[in-house]
Coordinates of N, CA and C in Angstrom, one line a residue:
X1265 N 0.8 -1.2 0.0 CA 0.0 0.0 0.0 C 0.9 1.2 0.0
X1266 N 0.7 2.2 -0.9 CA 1.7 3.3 -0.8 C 1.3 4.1 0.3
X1267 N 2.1 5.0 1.1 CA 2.3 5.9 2.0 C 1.7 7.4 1.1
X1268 N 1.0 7.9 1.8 CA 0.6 9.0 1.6 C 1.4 9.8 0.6
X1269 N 2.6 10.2 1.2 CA 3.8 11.0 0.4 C 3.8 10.2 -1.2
X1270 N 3.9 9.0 -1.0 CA 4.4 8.7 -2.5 C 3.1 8.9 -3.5
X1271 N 1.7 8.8 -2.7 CA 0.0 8.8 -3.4 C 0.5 10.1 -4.2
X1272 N 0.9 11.3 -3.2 CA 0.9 12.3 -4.1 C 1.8 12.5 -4.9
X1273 N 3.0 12.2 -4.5 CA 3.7 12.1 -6.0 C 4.0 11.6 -7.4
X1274 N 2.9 10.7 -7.3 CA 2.7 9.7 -8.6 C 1.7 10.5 -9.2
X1275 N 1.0 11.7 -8.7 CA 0.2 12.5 -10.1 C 0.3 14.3 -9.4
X1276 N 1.7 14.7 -9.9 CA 1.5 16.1 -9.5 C 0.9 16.7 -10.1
X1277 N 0.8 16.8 -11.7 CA 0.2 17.4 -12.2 C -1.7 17.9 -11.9
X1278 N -1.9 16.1 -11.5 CA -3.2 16.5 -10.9 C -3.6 16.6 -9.6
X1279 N -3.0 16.7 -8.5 CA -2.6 17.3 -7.5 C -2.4 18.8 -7.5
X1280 N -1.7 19.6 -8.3 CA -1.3 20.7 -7.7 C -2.7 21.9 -8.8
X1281 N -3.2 21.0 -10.0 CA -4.4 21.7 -10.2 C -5.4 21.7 -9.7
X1282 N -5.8 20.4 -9.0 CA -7.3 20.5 -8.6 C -7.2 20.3 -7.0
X1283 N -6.7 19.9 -6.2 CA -6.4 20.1 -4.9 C -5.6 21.4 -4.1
X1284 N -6.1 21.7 -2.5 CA -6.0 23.5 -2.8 C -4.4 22.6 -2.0
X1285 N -3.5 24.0 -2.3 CA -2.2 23.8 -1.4 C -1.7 24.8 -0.3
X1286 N -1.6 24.4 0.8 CA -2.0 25.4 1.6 C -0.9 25.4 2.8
X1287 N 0.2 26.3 2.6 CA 1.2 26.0 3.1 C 1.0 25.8 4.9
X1288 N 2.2 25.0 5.0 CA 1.7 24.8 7.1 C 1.4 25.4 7.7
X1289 N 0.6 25.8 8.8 CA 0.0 26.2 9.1 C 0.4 26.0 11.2
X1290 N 1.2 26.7 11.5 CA 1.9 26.0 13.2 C 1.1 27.7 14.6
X1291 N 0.9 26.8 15.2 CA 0.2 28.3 15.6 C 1.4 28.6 17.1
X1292 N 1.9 29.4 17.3 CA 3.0 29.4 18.3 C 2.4 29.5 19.6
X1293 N 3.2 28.9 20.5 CA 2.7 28.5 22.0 C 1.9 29.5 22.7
X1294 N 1.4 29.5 23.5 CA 0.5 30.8 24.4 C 1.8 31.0 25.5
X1295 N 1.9 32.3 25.6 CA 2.7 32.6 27.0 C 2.0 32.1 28.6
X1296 N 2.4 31.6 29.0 CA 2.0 31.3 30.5 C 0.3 31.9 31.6
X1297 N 0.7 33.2 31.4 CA -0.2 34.3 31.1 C -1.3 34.4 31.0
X1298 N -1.5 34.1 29.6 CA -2.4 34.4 28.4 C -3.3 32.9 28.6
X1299 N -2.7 31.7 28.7 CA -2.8 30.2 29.0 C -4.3 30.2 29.6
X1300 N -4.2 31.3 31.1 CA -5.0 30.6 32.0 C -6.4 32.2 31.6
X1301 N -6.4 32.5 31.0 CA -7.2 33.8 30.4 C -8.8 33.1 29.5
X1302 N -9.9 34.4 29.6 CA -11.1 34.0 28.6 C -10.2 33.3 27.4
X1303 N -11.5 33.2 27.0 CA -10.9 32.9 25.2 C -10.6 33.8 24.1
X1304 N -11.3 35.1 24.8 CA -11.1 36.3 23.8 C -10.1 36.6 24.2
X1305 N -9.0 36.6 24.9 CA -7.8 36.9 25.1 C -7.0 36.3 24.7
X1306 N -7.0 34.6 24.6 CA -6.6 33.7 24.1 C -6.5 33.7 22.7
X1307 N -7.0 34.4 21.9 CA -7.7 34.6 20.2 C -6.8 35.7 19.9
X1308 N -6.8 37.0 21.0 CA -6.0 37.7 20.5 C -4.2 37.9 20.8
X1309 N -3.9 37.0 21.8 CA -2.6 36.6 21.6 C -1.9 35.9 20.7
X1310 N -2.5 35.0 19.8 CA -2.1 34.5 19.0 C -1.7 35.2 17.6
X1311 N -0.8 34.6 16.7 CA -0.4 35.0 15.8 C -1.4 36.0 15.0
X1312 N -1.0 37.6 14.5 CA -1.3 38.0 13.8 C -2.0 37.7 12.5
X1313 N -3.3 38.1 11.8 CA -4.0 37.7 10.7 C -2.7 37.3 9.5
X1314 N -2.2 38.6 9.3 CA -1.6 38.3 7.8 C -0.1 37.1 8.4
X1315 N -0.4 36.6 9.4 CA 0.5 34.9 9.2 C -0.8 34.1 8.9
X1316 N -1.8 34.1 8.9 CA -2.6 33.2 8.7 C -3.1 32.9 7.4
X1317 N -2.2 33.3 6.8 CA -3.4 33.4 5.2 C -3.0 32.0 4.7
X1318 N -4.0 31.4 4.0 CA -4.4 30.3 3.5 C -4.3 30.9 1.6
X1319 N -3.6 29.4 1.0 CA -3.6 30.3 -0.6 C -4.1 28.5 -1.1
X1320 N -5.2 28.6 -2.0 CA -5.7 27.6 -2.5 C -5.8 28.1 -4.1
X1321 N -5.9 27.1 -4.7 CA -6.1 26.9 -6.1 C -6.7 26.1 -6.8
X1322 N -7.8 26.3 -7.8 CA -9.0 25.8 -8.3 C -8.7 25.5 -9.8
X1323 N -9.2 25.0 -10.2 CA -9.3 24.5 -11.9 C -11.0 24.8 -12.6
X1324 N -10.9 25.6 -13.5 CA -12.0 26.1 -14.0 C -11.8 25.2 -15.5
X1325 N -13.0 24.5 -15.6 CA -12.7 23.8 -16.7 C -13.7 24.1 -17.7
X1326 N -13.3 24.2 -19.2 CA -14.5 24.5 -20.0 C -15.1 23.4 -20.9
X1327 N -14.2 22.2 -20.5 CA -14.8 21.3 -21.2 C -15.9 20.5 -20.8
X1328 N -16.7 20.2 -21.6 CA -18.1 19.5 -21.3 C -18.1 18.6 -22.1
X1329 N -18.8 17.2 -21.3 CA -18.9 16.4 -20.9 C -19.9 15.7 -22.9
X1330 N -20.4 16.5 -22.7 CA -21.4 16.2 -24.0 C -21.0 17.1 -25.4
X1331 N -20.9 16.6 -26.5 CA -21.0 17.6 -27.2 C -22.4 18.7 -27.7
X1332 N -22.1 19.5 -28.9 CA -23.5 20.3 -29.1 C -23.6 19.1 -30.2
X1333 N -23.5 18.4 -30.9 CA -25.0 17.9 -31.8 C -25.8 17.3 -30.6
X1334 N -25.0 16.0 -29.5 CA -25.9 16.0 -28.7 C -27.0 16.4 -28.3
X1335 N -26.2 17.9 -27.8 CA -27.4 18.9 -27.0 C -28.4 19.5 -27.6
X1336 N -28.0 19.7 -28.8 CA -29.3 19.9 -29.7 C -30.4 19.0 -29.7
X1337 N -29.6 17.7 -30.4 CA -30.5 16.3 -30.1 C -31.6 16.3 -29.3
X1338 N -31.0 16.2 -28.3 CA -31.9 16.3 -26.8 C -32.8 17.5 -27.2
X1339 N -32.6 18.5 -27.3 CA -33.2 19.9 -27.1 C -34.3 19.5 -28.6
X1340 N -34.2 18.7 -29.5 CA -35.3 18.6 -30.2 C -36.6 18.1 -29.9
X1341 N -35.8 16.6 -29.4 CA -36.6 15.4 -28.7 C -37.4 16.1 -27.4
X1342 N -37.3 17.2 -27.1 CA -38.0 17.5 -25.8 C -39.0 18.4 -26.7
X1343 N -38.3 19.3 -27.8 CA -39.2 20.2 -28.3 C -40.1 19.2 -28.9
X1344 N -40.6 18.2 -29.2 CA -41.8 17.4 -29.4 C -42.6 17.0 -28.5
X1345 N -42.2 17.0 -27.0 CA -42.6 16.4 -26.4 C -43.8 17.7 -25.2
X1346 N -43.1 19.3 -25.8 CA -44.0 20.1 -25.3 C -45.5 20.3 -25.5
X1347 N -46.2 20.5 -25.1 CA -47.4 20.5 -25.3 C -48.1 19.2 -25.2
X1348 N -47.4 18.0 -25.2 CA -48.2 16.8 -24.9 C -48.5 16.9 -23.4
X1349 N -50.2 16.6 -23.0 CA -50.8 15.8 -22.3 C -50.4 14.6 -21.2
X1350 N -50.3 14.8 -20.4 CA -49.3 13.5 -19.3 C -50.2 13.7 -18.3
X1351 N -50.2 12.0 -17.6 CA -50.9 11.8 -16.1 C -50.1 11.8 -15.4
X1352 N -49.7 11.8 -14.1 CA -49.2 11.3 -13.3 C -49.5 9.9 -13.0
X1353 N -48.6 8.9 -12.9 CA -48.9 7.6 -12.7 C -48.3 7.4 -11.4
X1354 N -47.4 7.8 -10.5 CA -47.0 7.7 -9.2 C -47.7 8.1 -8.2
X1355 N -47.4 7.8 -6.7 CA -47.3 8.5 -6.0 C -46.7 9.8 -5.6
X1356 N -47.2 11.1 -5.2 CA -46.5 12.5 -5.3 C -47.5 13.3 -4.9
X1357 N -46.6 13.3 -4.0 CA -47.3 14.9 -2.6 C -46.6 16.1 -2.8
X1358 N -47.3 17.1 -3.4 CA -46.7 18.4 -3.2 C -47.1 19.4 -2.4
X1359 N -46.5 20.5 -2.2 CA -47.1 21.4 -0.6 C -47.0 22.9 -1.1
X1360 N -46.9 23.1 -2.3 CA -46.8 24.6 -2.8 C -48.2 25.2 -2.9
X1361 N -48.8 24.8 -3.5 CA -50.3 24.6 -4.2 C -51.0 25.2 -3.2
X1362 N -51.3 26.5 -2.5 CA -51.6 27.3 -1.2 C -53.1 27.2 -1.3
X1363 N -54.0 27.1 -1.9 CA -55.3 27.0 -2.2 C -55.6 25.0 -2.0
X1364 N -54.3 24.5 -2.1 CA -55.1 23.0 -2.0 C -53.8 22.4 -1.1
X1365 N -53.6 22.4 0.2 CA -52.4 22.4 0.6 C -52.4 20.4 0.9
X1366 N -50.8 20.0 0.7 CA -50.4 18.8 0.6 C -51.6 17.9 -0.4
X1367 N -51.0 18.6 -1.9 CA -52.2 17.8 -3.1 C -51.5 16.6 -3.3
X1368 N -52.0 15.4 -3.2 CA -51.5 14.6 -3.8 C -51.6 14.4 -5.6
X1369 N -50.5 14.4 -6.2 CA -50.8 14.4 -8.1 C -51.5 13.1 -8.4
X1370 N -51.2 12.1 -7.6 CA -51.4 10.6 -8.6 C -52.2 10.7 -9.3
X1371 N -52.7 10.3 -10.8 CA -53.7 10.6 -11.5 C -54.4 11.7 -12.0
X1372 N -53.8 13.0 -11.7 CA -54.0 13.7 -12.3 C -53.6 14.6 -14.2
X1373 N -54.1 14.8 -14.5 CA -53.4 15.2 -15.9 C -53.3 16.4 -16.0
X1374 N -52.1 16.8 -16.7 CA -51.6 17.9 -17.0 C -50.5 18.1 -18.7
X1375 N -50.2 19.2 -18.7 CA -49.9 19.6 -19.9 C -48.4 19.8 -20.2
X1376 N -47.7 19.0 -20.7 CA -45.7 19.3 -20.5 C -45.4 21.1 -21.3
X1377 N -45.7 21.8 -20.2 CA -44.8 23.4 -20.9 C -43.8 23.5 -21.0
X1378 N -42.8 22.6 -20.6 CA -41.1 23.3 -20.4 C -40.3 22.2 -20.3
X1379 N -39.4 21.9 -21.0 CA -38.3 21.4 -20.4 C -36.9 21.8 -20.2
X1380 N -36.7 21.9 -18.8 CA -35.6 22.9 -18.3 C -34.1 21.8 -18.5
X1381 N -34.3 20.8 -19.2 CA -32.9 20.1 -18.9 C -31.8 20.3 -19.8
X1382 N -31.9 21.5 -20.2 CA -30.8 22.2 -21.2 C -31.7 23.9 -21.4
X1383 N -30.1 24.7 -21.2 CA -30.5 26.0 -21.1 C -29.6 26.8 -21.6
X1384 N -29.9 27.6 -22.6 CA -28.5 28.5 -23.4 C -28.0 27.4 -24.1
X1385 N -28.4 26.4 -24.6 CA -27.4 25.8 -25.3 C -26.5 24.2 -24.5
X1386 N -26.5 24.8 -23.4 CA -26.1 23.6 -22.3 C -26.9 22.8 -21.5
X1387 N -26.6 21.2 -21.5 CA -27.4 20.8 -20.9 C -26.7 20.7 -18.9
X1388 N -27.7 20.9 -18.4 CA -28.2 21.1 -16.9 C -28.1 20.0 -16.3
X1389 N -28.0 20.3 -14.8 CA -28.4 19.0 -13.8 C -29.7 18.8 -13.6
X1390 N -31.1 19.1 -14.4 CA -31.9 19.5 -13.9 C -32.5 18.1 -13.5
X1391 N -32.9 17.6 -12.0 CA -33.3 16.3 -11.7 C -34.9 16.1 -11.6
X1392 N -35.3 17.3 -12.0 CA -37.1 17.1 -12.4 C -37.0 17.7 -13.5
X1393 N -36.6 17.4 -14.5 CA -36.8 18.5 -15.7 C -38.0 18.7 -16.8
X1394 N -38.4 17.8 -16.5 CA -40.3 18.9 -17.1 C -41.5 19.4 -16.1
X1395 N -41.3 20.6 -16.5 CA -42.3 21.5 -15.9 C -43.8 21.1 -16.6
X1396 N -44.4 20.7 -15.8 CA -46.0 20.2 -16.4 C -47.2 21.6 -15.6
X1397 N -48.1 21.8 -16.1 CA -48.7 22.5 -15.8 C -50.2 21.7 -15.3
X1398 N -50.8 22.0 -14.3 CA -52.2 21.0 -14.2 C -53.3 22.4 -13.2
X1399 N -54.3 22.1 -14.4 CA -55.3 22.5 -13.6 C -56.5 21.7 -12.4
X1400 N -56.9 22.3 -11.6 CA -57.8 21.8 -10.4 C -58.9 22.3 -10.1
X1401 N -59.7 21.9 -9.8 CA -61.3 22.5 -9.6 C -61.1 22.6 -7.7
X1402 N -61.1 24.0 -6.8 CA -61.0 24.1 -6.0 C -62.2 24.1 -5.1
X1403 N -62.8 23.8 -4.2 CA -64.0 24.0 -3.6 C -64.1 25.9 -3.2
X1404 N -65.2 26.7 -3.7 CA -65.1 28.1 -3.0 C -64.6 28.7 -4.2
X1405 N -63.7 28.5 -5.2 CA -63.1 29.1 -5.9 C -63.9 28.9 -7.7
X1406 N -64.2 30.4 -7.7 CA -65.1 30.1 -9.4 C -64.3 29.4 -10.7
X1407 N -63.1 29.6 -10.6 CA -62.6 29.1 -11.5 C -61.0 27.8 -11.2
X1408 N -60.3 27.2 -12.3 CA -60.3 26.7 -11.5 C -58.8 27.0 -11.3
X1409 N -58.0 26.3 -10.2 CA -56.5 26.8 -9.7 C -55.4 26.4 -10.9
X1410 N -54.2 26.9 -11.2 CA -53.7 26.4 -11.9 C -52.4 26.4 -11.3
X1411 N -51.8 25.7 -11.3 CA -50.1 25.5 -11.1 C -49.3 24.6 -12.0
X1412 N -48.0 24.9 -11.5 CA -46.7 23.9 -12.3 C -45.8 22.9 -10.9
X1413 N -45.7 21.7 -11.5 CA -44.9 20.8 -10.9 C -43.9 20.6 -11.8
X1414 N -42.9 20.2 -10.9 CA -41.0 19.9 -12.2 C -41.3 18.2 -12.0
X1415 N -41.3 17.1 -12.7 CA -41.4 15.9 -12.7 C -40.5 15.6 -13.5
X1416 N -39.9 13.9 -13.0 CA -39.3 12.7 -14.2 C -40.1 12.4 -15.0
X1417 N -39.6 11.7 -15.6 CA -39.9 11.4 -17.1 C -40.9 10.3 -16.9
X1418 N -40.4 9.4 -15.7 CA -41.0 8.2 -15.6 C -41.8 8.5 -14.5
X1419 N -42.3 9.5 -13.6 CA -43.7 9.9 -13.1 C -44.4 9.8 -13.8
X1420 N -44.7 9.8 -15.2 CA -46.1 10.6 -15.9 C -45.7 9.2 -17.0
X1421 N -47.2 9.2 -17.6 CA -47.1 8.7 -18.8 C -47.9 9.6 -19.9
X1422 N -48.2 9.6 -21.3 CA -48.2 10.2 -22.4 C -49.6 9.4 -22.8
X1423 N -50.8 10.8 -22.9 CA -52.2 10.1 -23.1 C -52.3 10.4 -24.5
X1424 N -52.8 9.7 -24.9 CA -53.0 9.9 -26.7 C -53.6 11.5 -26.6
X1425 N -53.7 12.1 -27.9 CA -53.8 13.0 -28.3 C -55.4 13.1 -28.6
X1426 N -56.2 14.4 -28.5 CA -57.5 14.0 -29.0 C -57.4 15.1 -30.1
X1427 N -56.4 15.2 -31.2 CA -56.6 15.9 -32.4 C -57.3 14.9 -33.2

């Protein structure tokens, strides 16, 4: 098993870009004094800020992971899938909905407006990425409530079309 020291020296290159380096760090003894003192006194005996500074370094990377025909790809296949009609087929409690508070969706239908899983051109982490829209008939209320939920793919299924 290698020793720590050798771990890092078998990849400086990726060591000294993506991990921060942050030279030692020794804090010098308390005088006698100062020892048996609050803690705010203890804080300010010690070494001066500018010994303390910490120097780290980051890697900004511009490469991505996917290319653009991909993300186009994707960005087509979703643009067909806007405006289709979807149930909810799971279980799913949501608590936004201030007019119908903790709605459960199972079974209800609604309309795919959005898909947020690519934006500017890049695709996203987005881990509910279609925005569905569903309306509700609320008790008291003349018309009826409308909201949006962010759902997977495989919450909902896709109701035929009645064109």
């Amino acid at each position: 098993m290698p020793t720590p020291a050798t771990a890092t020296t078998t990849t400086p290159a990726l060591a000294s870009s993506i991990f921060c380096r942050c030279p030692p760090f020794s804090v010098p003894p308390l005088p006698p004094a100062v020892a048996s003192s609050p803690p705010a006194a203890i804080l300010a005996a010690r070494a001066p800020v500018a010994q303390r500074r910490v120097s780290c370094q980051i890697v900004v990377s511009t490469d991505l992971s996917s290319s653009s025909s991909e993300v186009e790809e994707e960005e087509q296949q979703a643009a067909a899938k806007i405006g289709k009609r979807v149930r909810v087929k799971v279980p799913l409690k949501v608590y936004h909905v201030q007019k119908a508070p903790e709605l459960d969706l199972n079974g209800l239908e609604g309309v795919i407006k959005q898909y947020v899983g690519v934006w500017k051109g890049n695709r996203i982490s987005a881990n509910l990425p279609f925005k569905v829209e569903f309306k509700i008939d609320v008790e008291g209320q003349p018309r009826p409530v409308k909201f949006f939920a962010h759902l997977k793919e495989d919450e909902f299924e896709y109701l035929p079309s009645s064109d």
